[in-house]
Amino acid sequence: MELFAVPDLPEIRAGDDLAALIAERADFEAGDVLCVASTVVSKAEGRAADLADFPASDRAEAIAARLAELTGEEKDPRFAQAVLEESEELVIEAPFILAVTRFGHTTVNAGIDRSNVPGHDLLLLPENPGASAERLSEALGIPVIVTDTSGRPFRHGQRGVALGWAGMPASRDWRGEHDRDGRELGVTVQSVVDELAGAANLVAGEGDGGTPAVVVRGFEFGDHEGSNELFRSEEDDLVRQALRAWEFGE
Ligand code: GDP
Ligand code: MN
Ligand code: MN
């Protein structure tokens, strides 16, 4: 398997035809998968925003005041308001905000970025990354994964994850297949879109590299069952349930 960045993409602006900009700079082959950083999908979709767009509610004021007290840093209540508006639920409000986005991804600050957004304060995640991936995949004729850099519990460091995908299943279901000992696998569902997003994110980088689109060549899904489940539902997510009941400092 081989991964390489699509070269020479310009700064992406609201209204840009991202699929066309990529297609002009890449020769795709059958079997290629394209991973695109959500940053540029958001920019093209006009998801750059400013703090002034988010007048703070009482709840946002309270969250920001508590965060400021706990961290000793200044916290803008309008940022807390933006996170609230992008979220279905805040699982943790302090000492940082862990939010479930409206499309089901759980991440710090609802994935709102303050870097790589010239001319604006904030960049919101795409409203529906699955639909974004679908549009790009249709225009380009290959599977597409929309990615973001995201932290994870239990481990230091961030890595790329899939927010939306189209043209391929999210996971390879190994259940019912056998290990080298002939033992039947009972639980392993391999999150292929996250693994490809992680690999692509290595190539994309995090700074000023200007390489948000990465082609994966030679990946084979193989002869496995596929599944499209990625985000756990509320009932299914025991960690989320436990965190709801948890209070920082108590
Ligand atoms: P995120 O992980 O989706 O939040 O995106 P990052 O901010 O980490 O950026 C990923 C890659 O895309 C980095 O190489 C950035 O330099 C690059 N990038 C971000 N915005 C643009 C843009 O508008 N144009 C180009 N060409 N590259 C960009
Ligand atoms: Mn991001
Ligand atoms: Mn990133």
PDB file of C-alpha atoms and ligand atoms in Angstrom:
ATOM      1  CA  MET A   1       0.000   0.000   0.000  1.00  0.00           C
ATOM      2  CA  GLU A   2       1.233   3.469  -0.829  1.00  0.00           C
ATOM      3  CA  LEU A   3       0.105   6.928   0.275  1.00  0.00           C
ATOM      4  CA  PHE A   4       0.942  10.264  -1.285  1.00  0.00           C
ATOM      5  CA  ALA A   5      -0.293  13.832  -0.998  1.00  0.00           C
ATOM      6  CA  VAL A   6      -2.091  15.618  -3.814  1.00  0.00           C
ATOM      7  CA  PRO A   7       0.392  18.418  -4.676  1.00  0.00           C
ATOM      8  CA  ASP A   8      -0.064  22.175  -4.985  1.00  0.00           C
ATOM      9  CA  LEU A   9      -3.542  22.649  -3.585  1.00  0.00           C
ATOM     10  CA  PRO A  10      -4.262  26.366  -3.028  1.00  0.00           C
ATOM     11  CA  GLU A  11      -5.728  27.948   0.094  1.00  0.00           C
ATOM     12  CA  ILE A  12      -9.340  26.745   0.020  1.00  0.00           C
ATOM     13  CA  ARG A  13     -12.103  29.346   0.185  1.00  0.00           C
ATOM     14  CA  ALA A  14     -15.849  29.225   0.733  1.00  0.00           C
ATOM     15  CA  GLY A  15     -17.619  28.069  -2.412  1.00  0.00           C
ATOM     16  CA  ASP A  16     -14.558  26.419  -3.955  1.00  0.00           C
ATOM     17  CA  ASP A  17     -15.190  23.212  -5.918  1.00  0.00           C
ATOM     18  CA  LEU A  18     -12.878  21.038  -3.846  1.00  0.00           C
ATOM     19  CA  ALA A  19     -13.440  17.924  -5.972  1.00  0.00           C
ATOM     20  CA  ALA A  20     -12.426  19.813  -9.126  1.00  0.00           C
ATOM     21  CA  LEU A  21      -9.346  21.340  -7.471  1.00  0.00           C
ATOM     22  CA  ILE A  22      -8.234  17.846  -6.417  1.00  0.00           C
ATOM     23  CA  ALA A  23      -9.115  16.158  -9.715  1.00  0.00           C
ATOM     24  CA  GLU A  24      -6.980  18.697 -11.625  1.00  0.00           C
ATOM     25  CA  ARG A  25      -3.944  17.659  -9.584  1.00  0.00           C
ATOM     26  CA  ALA A  26      -4.292  13.881  -9.292  1.00  0.00           C
ATOM     27  CA  ASP A  27      -4.553  10.903 -11.638  1.00  0.00           C
ATOM     28  CA  PHE A  28      -6.611   8.361  -9.809  1.00  0.00           C
ATOM     29  CA  GLU A  29      -6.418   4.630 -10.445  1.00  0.00           C
ATOM     30  CA  ALA A  30      -9.054   2.002  -9.776  1.00  0.00           C
ATOM     31  CA  GLY A  31      -8.879   0.985  -6.125  1.00  0.00           C
ATOM     32  CA  ASP A  32      -7.594   4.367  -4.888  1.00  0.00           C
ATOM     33  CA  VAL A  33      -9.130   5.878  -1.771  1.00  0.00           C
ATOM     34  CA  LEU A  34      -8.930   9.633  -1.153  1.00  0.00           C
ATOM     35  CA  CYS A  35      -8.569  10.942   2.404  1.00  0.00           C
ATOM     36  CA  VAL A  36      -9.339  14.655   2.805  1.00  0.00           C
ATOM     37  CA  ALA A  37      -8.747  16.723   5.941  1.00  0.00           C
ATOM     38  CA  SER A  38     -12.023  18.109   7.247  1.00  0.00           C
ATOM     39  CA  THR A  39     -10.318  21.503   7.467  1.00  0.00           C
ATOM     40  CA  VAL A  40     -10.502  22.039   3.716  1.00  0.00           C
ATOM     41  CA  VAL A  41     -13.944  20.458   3.392  1.00  0.00           C
ATOM     42  CA  SER A  42     -15.149  22.930   6.023  1.00  0.00           C
ATOM     43  CA  LYS A  43     -13.505  25.874   4.291  1.00  0.00           C
ATOM     44  CA  ALA A  44     -15.076  24.947   0.955  1.00  0.00           C
ATOM     45  CA  GLU A  45     -18.453  24.553   2.648  1.00  0.00           C
ATOM     46  CA  GLY A  46     -18.229  28.010   4.242  1.00  0.00           C
ATOM     47  CA  ARG A  47     -17.857  26.746   7.811  1.00  0.00           C
ATOM     48  CA  ALA A  48     -15.331  29.406   8.852  1.00  0.00           C
ATOM     49  CA  ALA A  49     -16.903  31.552  11.559  1.00  0.00           C
ATOM     50  CA  ASP A  50     -16.170  34.325  14.023  1.00  0.00           C
ATOM     51  CA  LEU A  51     -16.664  34.579  17.750  1.00  0.00           C
ATOM     52  CA  ALA A  52     -19.038  37.486  17.113  1.00  0.00           C
ATOM     53  CA  ASP A  53     -21.403  35.002  15.433  1.00  0.00           C
ATOM     54  CA  PHE A  54     -21.955  33.292  18.794  1.00  0.00           C
ATOM     55  CA  PRO A  55     -23.416  35.622  21.444  1.00  0.00           C
ATOM     56  CA  ALA A  56     -22.994  33.736  24.704  1.00  0.00           C
ATOM     57  CA  SER A  57     -25.953  32.248  26.545  1.00  0.00           C
ATOM     58  CA  ASP A  58     -26.009  32.003  30.344  1.00  0.00           C
ATOM     59  CA  ARG A  59     -24.899  28.399  30.071  1.00  0.00           C
ATOM     60  CA  ALA A  60     -21.925  29.314  27.882  1.00  0.00           C
ATOM     61  CA  GLU A  61     -20.953  32.098  30.335  1.00  0.00           C
ATOM     62  CA  ALA A  62     -21.068  29.619  33.221  1.00  0.00           C
ATOM     63  CA  ILE A  63     -19.011  26.990  31.380  1.00  0.00           C
ATOM     64  CA  ALA A  64     -16.372  29.531  30.334  1.00  0.00           C
ATOM     65  CA  ALA A  65     -16.142  31.025  33.844  1.00  0.00           C
ATOM     66  CA  ARG A  66     -15.583  27.589  35.374  1.00  0.00           C
ATOM     67  CA  LEU A  67     -12.962  26.674  32.743  1.00  0.00           C
ATOM     68  CA  ALA A  68     -11.168  29.996  33.333  1.00  0.00           C
ATOM     69  CA  GLU A  69     -11.118  29.365  37.072  1.00  0.00           C
ATOM     70  CA  LEU A  70      -9.814  25.813  36.687  1.00  0.00           C
ATOM     71  CA  THR A  71      -7.168  26.531  34.061  1.00  0.00           C
ATOM     72  CA  GLY A  72      -6.098  30.060  35.033  1.00  0.00           C
ATOM     73  CA  GLU A  73      -6.471  30.995  31.348  1.00  0.00           C
ATOM     74  CA  GLU A  74      -8.846  33.452  29.751  1.00  0.00           C
ATOM     75  CA  LYS A  75     -11.830  31.648  28.205  1.00  0.00           C
ATOM     76  CA  ASP A  76     -14.143  33.372  25.737  1.00  0.00           C
ATOM     77  CA  PRO A  77     -17.758  32.453  26.508  1.00  0.00           C
ATOM     78  CA  ARG A  78     -18.562  32.860  22.798  1.00  0.00           C
ATOM     79  CA  PHE A  79     -16.270  29.913  22.078  1.00  0.00           C
ATOM     80  CA  ALA A  80     -18.218  27.822  24.604  1.00  0.00           C
ATOM     81  CA  GLN A  81     -21.394  28.980  22.810  1.00  0.00           C
ATOM     82  CA  ALA A  82     -20.023  27.802  19.443  1.00  0.00           C
ATOM     83  CA  VAL A  83     -19.225  24.404  20.962  1.00  0.00           C
ATOM     84  CA  LEU A  84     -22.737  24.204  22.449  1.00  0.00           C
ATOM     85  CA  GLU A  85     -24.355  25.020  19.104  1.00  0.00           C
ATOM     86  CA  GLU A  86     -22.278  22.386  17.284  1.00  0.00           C
ATOM     87  CA  SER A  87     -23.064  19.684  19.844  1.00  0.00           C
ATOM     88  CA  GLU A  88     -25.770  17.242  20.645  1.00  0.00           C
ATOM     89  CA  GLU A  89     -24.396  16.816  24.163  1.00  0.00           C
ATOM     90  CA  LEU A  90     -21.520  17.989  26.347  1.00  0.00           C
ATOM     91  CA  VAL A  91     -20.259  14.820  28.027  1.00  0.00           C
ATOM     92  CA  ILE A  92     -17.693  16.758  30.121  1.00  0.00           C
ATOM     93  CA  GLU A  93     -17.809  20.530  30.766  1.00  0.00           C
ATOM     94  CA  ALA A  94     -14.646  20.807  32.869  1.00  0.00           C
ATOM     95  CA  PRO A  95     -11.658  20.885  32.978  1.00  0.00           C
ATOM     96  CA  PHE A  96     -12.169  20.784  29.193  1.00  0.00           C
ATOM     97  CA  ILE A  97     -15.216  20.397  26.972  1.00  0.00           C
ATOM     98  CA  LEU A  98     -15.805  16.946  25.540  1.00  0.00           C
ATOM     99  CA  ALA A  99     -18.705  17.106  23.113  1.00  0.00           C
ATOM    100  CA  VAL A 100     -20.718  14.791  20.909  1.00  0.00           C
ATOM    101  CA  THR A 101     -21.208  16.543  17.561  1.00  0.00           C
ATOM    102  CA  ARG A 102     -24.570  16.513  15.829  1.00  0.00           C
ATOM    103  CA  PHE A 103     -23.283  13.815  13.492  1.00  0.00           C
ATOM    104  CA  GLY A 104     -22.155  11.574  16.352  1.00  0.00           C
ATOM    105  CA  HIS A 105     -18.386  12.133  16.710  1.00  0.00           C
ATOM    106  CA  THR A 106     -17.136  12.645  20.279  1.00  0.00           C
ATOM    107  CA  THR A 107     -14.203  15.042  20.574  1.00  0.00           C
ATOM    108  CA  VAL A 108     -12.783  17.994  22.515  1.00  0.00           C
ATOM    109  CA  ASN A 109     -14.508  21.326  21.725  1.00  0.00           C
ATOM    110  CA  ALA A 110     -16.720  19.665  19.092  1.00  0.00           C
ATOM    111  CA  GLY A 111     -13.697  19.665  16.783  1.00  0.00           C
ATOM    112  CA  ILE A 112     -13.765  23.451  16.341  1.00  0.00           C
ATOM    113  CA  ASP A 113     -10.323  24.569  15.149  1.00  0.00           C
ATOM    114  CA  ARG A 114      -8.554  27.866  15.648  1.00  0.00           C
ATOM    115  CA  SER A 115      -5.546  27.068  13.448  1.00  0.00           C
ATOM    116  CA  ASN A 116      -5.279  27.074   9.641  1.00  0.00           C
ATOM    117  CA  VAL A 117      -8.235  29.517   9.297  1.00  0.00           C
ATOM    118  CA  PRO A 118      -6.927  32.732   7.736  1.00  0.00           C
ATOM    119  CA  GLY A 119      -9.210  35.707   8.226  1.00  0.00           C
ATOM    120  CA  HIS A 120     -11.542  34.066  10.733  1.00  0.00           C
ATOM    121  CA  ASP A 121     -11.532  33.098  14.411  1.00  0.00           C
ATOM    122  CA  LEU A 122     -12.956  29.610  14.080  1.00  0.00           C
ATOM    123  CA  LEU A 123     -13.441  26.706  11.727  1.00  0.00           C
ATOM    124  CA  LEU A 124     -16.400  24.456  12.468  1.00  0.00           C
ATOM    125  CA  LEU A 125     -16.392  20.823  11.338  1.00  0.00           C
ATOM    126  CA  PRO A 126     -18.469  20.047   8.240  1.00  0.00           C
ATOM    127  CA  GLU A 127     -22.125  19.881   9.184  1.00  0.00           C
ATOM    128  CA  ASN A 128     -22.512  16.364   7.805  1.00  0.00           C
ATOM    129  CA  PRO A 129     -19.148  14.844   6.873  1.00  0.00           C
ATOM    130  CA  GLY A 130     -20.844  11.701   5.537  1.00  0.00           C
ATOM    131  CA  ALA A 131     -22.753  13.803   3.018  1.00  0.00           C
ATOM    132  CA  SER A 132     -19.563  15.741   2.186  1.00  0.00           C
ATOM    133  CA  ALA A 133     -17.727  12.456   1.542  1.00  0.00           C
ATOM    134  CA  GLU A 134     -20.639  11.279  -0.604  1.00  0.00           C
ATOM    135  CA  ARG A 135     -20.509  14.420  -2.813  1.00  0.00           C
ATOM    136  CA  LEU A 136     -16.719  14.207  -3.209  1.00  0.00           C
ATOM    137  CA  SER A 137     -16.843  10.467  -3.909  1.00  0.00           C
ATOM    138  CA  GLU A 138     -19.504  10.926  -6.555  1.00  0.00           C
ATOM    139  CA  ALA A 139     -17.557  13.712  -8.266  1.00  0.00           C
ATOM    140  CA  LEU A 140     -14.212  11.862  -8.168  1.00  0.00           C
ATOM    141  CA  GLY A 141     -15.427   8.309  -8.781  1.00  0.00           C
ATOM    142  CA  ILE A 142     -13.444   6.757  -5.907  1.00  0.00           C
ATOM    143  CA  PRO A 143     -14.129   6.162  -2.194  1.00  0.00           C
ATOM    144  CA  VAL A 144     -13.544   9.223   0.006  1.00  0.00           C
ATOM    145  CA  ILE A 145     -12.863   9.568   3.735  1.00  0.00           C
ATOM    146  CA  VAL A 146     -13.200  12.954   5.458  1.00  0.00           C
ATOM    147  CA  THR A 147     -10.722  13.015   8.352  1.00  0.00           C
ATOM    148  CA  ASP A 148      -9.847  15.099  11.395  1.00  0.00           C
ATOM    149  CA  THR A 149      -7.043  15.130  13.915  1.00  0.00           C
ATOM    150  CA  SER A 150      -8.527  14.124  17.235  1.00  0.00           C
ATOM    151  CA  GLY A 151      -7.272  13.285  20.731  1.00  0.00           C
ATOM    152  CA  ARG A 152      -8.021  10.036  22.472  1.00  0.00           C
ATOM    153  CA  PRO A 153      -8.501   8.932  26.053  1.00  0.00           C
ATOM    154  CA  PHE A 154      -5.888   6.794  27.834  1.00  0.00           C
ATOM    155  CA  ARG A 155      -3.057   7.870  25.539  1.00  0.00           C
ATOM    156  CA  HIS A 156      -1.045  11.007  24.863  1.00  0.00           C
ATOM    157  CA  GLY A 157      -1.021  12.490  21.386  1.00  0.00           C
ATOM    158  CA  GLN A 158      -3.575  12.940  18.635  1.00  0.00           C
ATOM    159  CA  ARG A 159      -4.176  10.985  15.458  1.00  0.00           C
ATOM    160  CA  GLY A 160      -6.346  11.091  12.349  1.00  0.00           C
ATOM    161  CA  VAL A 161      -9.855   9.677  12.496  1.00  0.00           C
ATOM    162  CA  ALA A 162     -12.660   9.346   9.969  1.00  0.00           C
ATOM    163  CA  LEU A 163     -15.610  11.720  10.346  1.00  0.00           C
ATOM    164  CA  GLY A 164     -17.426  10.660   7.197  1.00  0.00           C
ATOM    165  CA  TRP A 165     -16.875   8.205   4.388  1.00  0.00           C
ATOM    166  CA  ALA A 166     -18.491   7.081   1.151  1.00  0.00           C
ATOM    167  CA  GLY A 167     -17.872   4.439  -1.469  1.00  0.00           C
ATOM    168  CA  MET A 168     -16.578   1.869   1.010  1.00  0.00           C
ATOM    169  CA  PRO A 169     -17.697   0.298   4.290  1.00  0.00           C
ATOM    170  CA  ALA A 170     -16.424   1.771   7.572  1.00  0.00           C
ATOM    171  CA  SER A 171     -15.216  -1.540   8.933  1.00  0.00           C
ATOM    172  CA  ARG A 172     -14.055  -5.019   8.090  1.00  0.00           C
ATOM    173  CA  ASP A 173     -15.969  -7.524  10.125  1.00  0.00           C
ATOM    174  CA  TRP A 174     -13.688 -10.439  11.025  1.00  0.00           C
ATOM    175  CA  ARG A 175     -16.277 -12.209  13.148  1.00  0.00           C
ATOM    176  CA  GLY A 176     -16.792 -15.755  12.002  1.00  0.00           C
ATOM    177  CA  GLU A 177     -13.332 -15.883  10.377  1.00  0.00           C
ATOM    178  CA  HIS A 178     -10.517 -17.897  11.939  1.00  0.00           C
ATOM    179  CA  ASP A 179      -7.109 -17.251  13.479  1.00  0.00           C
ATOM    180  CA  ARG A 180      -4.060 -19.383  12.685  1.00  0.00           C
ATOM    181  CA  ASP A 181      -5.112 -21.806  15.347  1.00  0.00           C
ATOM    182  CA  GLY A 182      -8.512 -22.405  13.802  1.00  0.00           C
ATOM    183  CA  ARG A 183     -10.220 -20.451  16.583  1.00  0.00           C
ATOM    184  CA  GLU A 184     -13.273 -18.493  15.419  1.00  0.00           C
ATOM    185  CA  LEU A 185     -12.995 -14.717  15.905  1.00  0.00           C
ATOM    186  CA  GLY A 186     -15.862 -13.457  18.022  1.00  0.00           C
ATOM    187  CA  VAL A 187     -15.461  -9.696  18.416  1.00  0.00           C
ATOM    188  CA  THR A 188     -13.014  -8.145  15.960  1.00  0.00           C
ATOM    189  CA  VAL A 189     -14.501  -5.435  13.758  1.00  0.00           C
ATOM    190  CA  GLN A 190     -11.610  -3.489  12.286  1.00  0.00           C
ATOM    191  CA  SER A 191     -12.256   0.185  11.755  1.00  0.00           C
ATOM    192  CA  VAL A 192     -10.745   0.485   8.301  1.00  0.00           C
ATOM    193  CA  VAL A 193     -11.737   4.118   7.727  1.00  0.00           C
ATOM    194  CA  ASP A 194     -10.041   5.193  10.976  1.00  0.00           C
ATOM    195  CA  GLU A 195      -6.914   3.213  10.132  1.00  0.00           C
ATOM    196  CA  LEU A 196      -6.700   4.769   6.655  1.00  0.00           C
ATOM    197  CA  ALA A 197      -7.429   8.209   8.163  1.00  0.00           C
ATOM    198  CA  GLY A 198      -4.581   7.679  10.638  1.00  0.00           C
ATOM    199  CA  ALA A 199      -2.154   6.741   7.882  1.00  0.00           C
ATOM    200  CA  ALA A 200      -3.255   9.646   5.677  1.00  0.00           C
ATOM    201  CA  ASN A 201      -2.944  12.080   8.575  1.00  0.00           C
ATOM    202  CA  LEU A 202       0.728  11.123   8.873  1.00  0.00           C
ATOM    203  CA  VAL A 203       1.238  12.302   5.306  1.00  0.00           C
ATOM    204  CA  ALA A 204      -1.006  15.377   5.652  1.00  0.00           C
ATOM    205  CA  GLY A 205       0.768  16.695   8.756  1.00  0.00           C
ATOM    206  CA  GLU A 206      -0.635  19.305  11.131  1.00  0.00           C
ATOM    207  CA  GLY A 207       1.032  22.588  10.316  1.00  0.00           C
ATOM    208  CA  ASP A 208       1.652  24.639   7.192  1.00  0.00           C
ATOM    209  CA  GLY A 209       2.447  21.719   4.854  1.00  0.00           C
ATOM    210  CA  GLY A 210      -0.523  22.475   2.620  1.00  0.00           C
ATOM    211  CA  THR A 211      -1.266  18.797   1.980  1.00  0.00           C
ATOM    212  CA  PRO A 212      -4.853  18.133   3.077  1.00  0.00           C
ATOM    213  CA  ALA A 213      -5.663  15.524   0.407  1.00  0.00           C
ATOM    214  CA  VAL A 214      -3.927  12.148   0.455  1.00  0.00           C
ATOM    215  CA  VAL A 215      -4.324   9.296  -2.022  1.00  0.00           C
ATOM    216  CA  VAL A 216      -4.183   5.745  -0.670  1.00  0.00           C
ATOM    217  CA  ARG A 217      -3.156   3.378  -3.457  1.00  0.00           C
ATOM    218  CA  GLY A 218      -3.167  -0.403  -3.268  1.00  0.00           C
ATOM    219  CA  PHE A 219      -5.360  -0.853  -0.228  1.00  0.00           C
ATOM    220  CA  GLU A 220      -7.468  -3.980  -0.499  1.00  0.00           C
ATOM    221  CA  PHE A 221     -10.565  -4.387   1.612  1.00  0.00           C
ATOM    222  CA  GLY A 222     -10.430  -8.098   0.877  1.00  0.00           C
ATOM    223  CA  ASP A 223     -13.105 -10.700   1.093  1.00  0.00           C
ATOM    224  CA  HIS A 224     -14.750  -9.728   4.378  1.00  0.00           C
ATOM    225  CA  GLU A 225     -18.126  -8.639   5.567  1.00  0.00           C
ATOM    226  CA  GLY A 226     -18.386  -4.841   5.781  1.00  0.00           C
ATOM    227  CA  SER A 227     -20.113  -2.702   8.365  1.00  0.00           C
ATOM    228  CA  ASN A 228     -20.990   0.979   8.337  1.00  0.00           C
ATOM    229  CA  GLU A 229     -21.132   1.480  12.093  1.00  0.00           C
ATOM    230  CA  LEU A 230     -18.518   3.798  13.535  1.00  0.00           C
ATOM    231  CA  PHE A 231     -19.997   6.124  16.170  1.00  0.00           C
ATOM    232  CA  ARG A 232     -21.473   4.366  19.191  1.00  0.00           C
ATOM    233  CA  SER A 233     -25.068   5.185  19.997  1.00  0.00           C
ATOM    234  CA  GLU A 234     -25.931   6.512  23.465  1.00  0.00           C
ATOM    235  CA  GLU A 235     -27.302   3.197  24.740  1.00  0.00           C
ATOM    236  CA  ASP A 236     -24.292   1.358  23.441  1.00  0.00           C
ATOM    237  CA  ASP A 237     -21.682   3.722  24.891  1.00  0.00           C
ATOM    238  CA  LEU A 238     -20.891   2.798  28.497  1.00  0.00           C
ATOM    239  CA  VAL A 239     -17.971   5.226  28.780  1.00  0.00           C
ATOM    240  CA  ARG A 240     -20.176   8.145  27.748  1.00  0.00           C
ATOM    241  CA  GLN A 241     -22.777   7.052  30.298  1.00  0.00           C
ATOM    242  CA  ALA A 242     -20.148   6.834  33.044  1.00  0.00           C
ATOM    243  CA  LEU A 243     -18.698  10.246  32.166  1.00  0.00           C
ATOM    244  CA  ARG A 244     -22.107  11.888  32.377  1.00  0.00           C
ATOM    245  CA  ALA A 245     -22.267  10.910  36.026  1.00  0.00           C
ATOM    246  CA  TRP A 246     -18.669  12.059  36.705  1.00  0.00           C
ATOM    247  CA  GLU A 247     -17.805  15.490  38.121  1.00  0.00           C
ATOM    248  CA  PHE A 248     -14.316  16.957  37.932  1.00  0.00           C
ATOM    249  CA  GLY A 249     -12.743  17.481  41.358  1.00  0.00           C
ATOM    250  CA  GLU A 250     -15.341  15.514  43.315  1.00  0.00           C
TER     251      GLU A 250
HETATM  252  P1  GDP B   1      -7.502  18.933  10.320  1.00  0.00           P
HETATM  253  O1  GDP B   1      -6.689  17.771  10.839  1.00  0.00           O
HETATM  254  O2  GDP B   1      -8.585  18.537   9.367  1.00  0.00           O
HETATM  255  O3  GDP B   1      -8.012  19.816  11.427  1.00  0.00           O
HETATM  256  O4  GDP B   1      -6.518  19.854   9.435  1.00  0.00           O
HETATM  257  P2  GDP B   1      -5.102  20.528   9.789  1.00  0.00           P
HETATM  258  O5  GDP B   1      -5.299  21.944  10.224  1.00  0.00           O
HETATM  259  O6  GDP B   1      -4.314  19.627  10.695  1.00  0.00           O
HETATM  260  O7  GDP B   1      -4.432  20.537   8.348  1.00  0.00           O
HETATM  261  C1  GDP B   1      -4.129  19.347   7.659  1.00  0.00           C
HETATM  262  C2  GDP B   1      -3.271  19.655   6.439  1.00  0.00           C
HETATM  263  O8  GDP B   1      -4.005  20.486   5.547  1.00  0.00           O
HETATM  264  C3  GDP B   1      -1.975  20.413   6.750  1.00  0.00           C
HETATM  265  O9  GDP B   1      -0.979  19.970   5.832  1.00  0.00           O
HETATM  266  C4  GDP B   1      -2.351  21.877   6.433  1.00  0.00           C
HETATM  267  O10 GDP B   1      -1.221  22.662   6.084  1.00  0.00           O
HETATM  268  C5  GDP B   1      -3.256  21.668   5.253  1.00  0.00           C
HETATM  269  N1  GDP B   1      -4.220  22.750   4.982  1.00  0.00           N
HETATM  270  C6  GDP B   1      -5.113  23.319   5.825  1.00  0.00           C
HETATM  271  N2  GDP B   1      -5.862  24.224   5.155  1.00  0.00           N
HETATM  272  C7  GDP B   1      -5.421  24.216   3.868  1.00  0.00           C
HETATM  273  C8  GDP B   1      -5.812  24.926   2.667  1.00  0.00           C
HETATM  274  O11 GDP B   1      -6.740  25.733   2.650  1.00  0.00           O
HETATM  275  N3  GDP B   1      -5.119  24.638   1.528  1.00  0.00           N
HETATM  276  C9  GDP B   1      -4.098  23.717   1.508  1.00  0.00           C
HETATM  277  N4  GDP B   1      -3.461  23.492   0.347  1.00  0.00           N
HETATM  278  N5  GDP B   1      -3.724  23.048   2.598  1.00  0.00           N
HETATM  279  C10 GDP B   1      -4.376  23.282   3.757  1.00  0.00           C
HETATM  280 MN    MN B   2      -9.336  19.682  12.970  1.00  0.00          MN
HETATM  281 MN    MN B   3      -4.806  17.820  11.580  1.00  0.00          MN
END
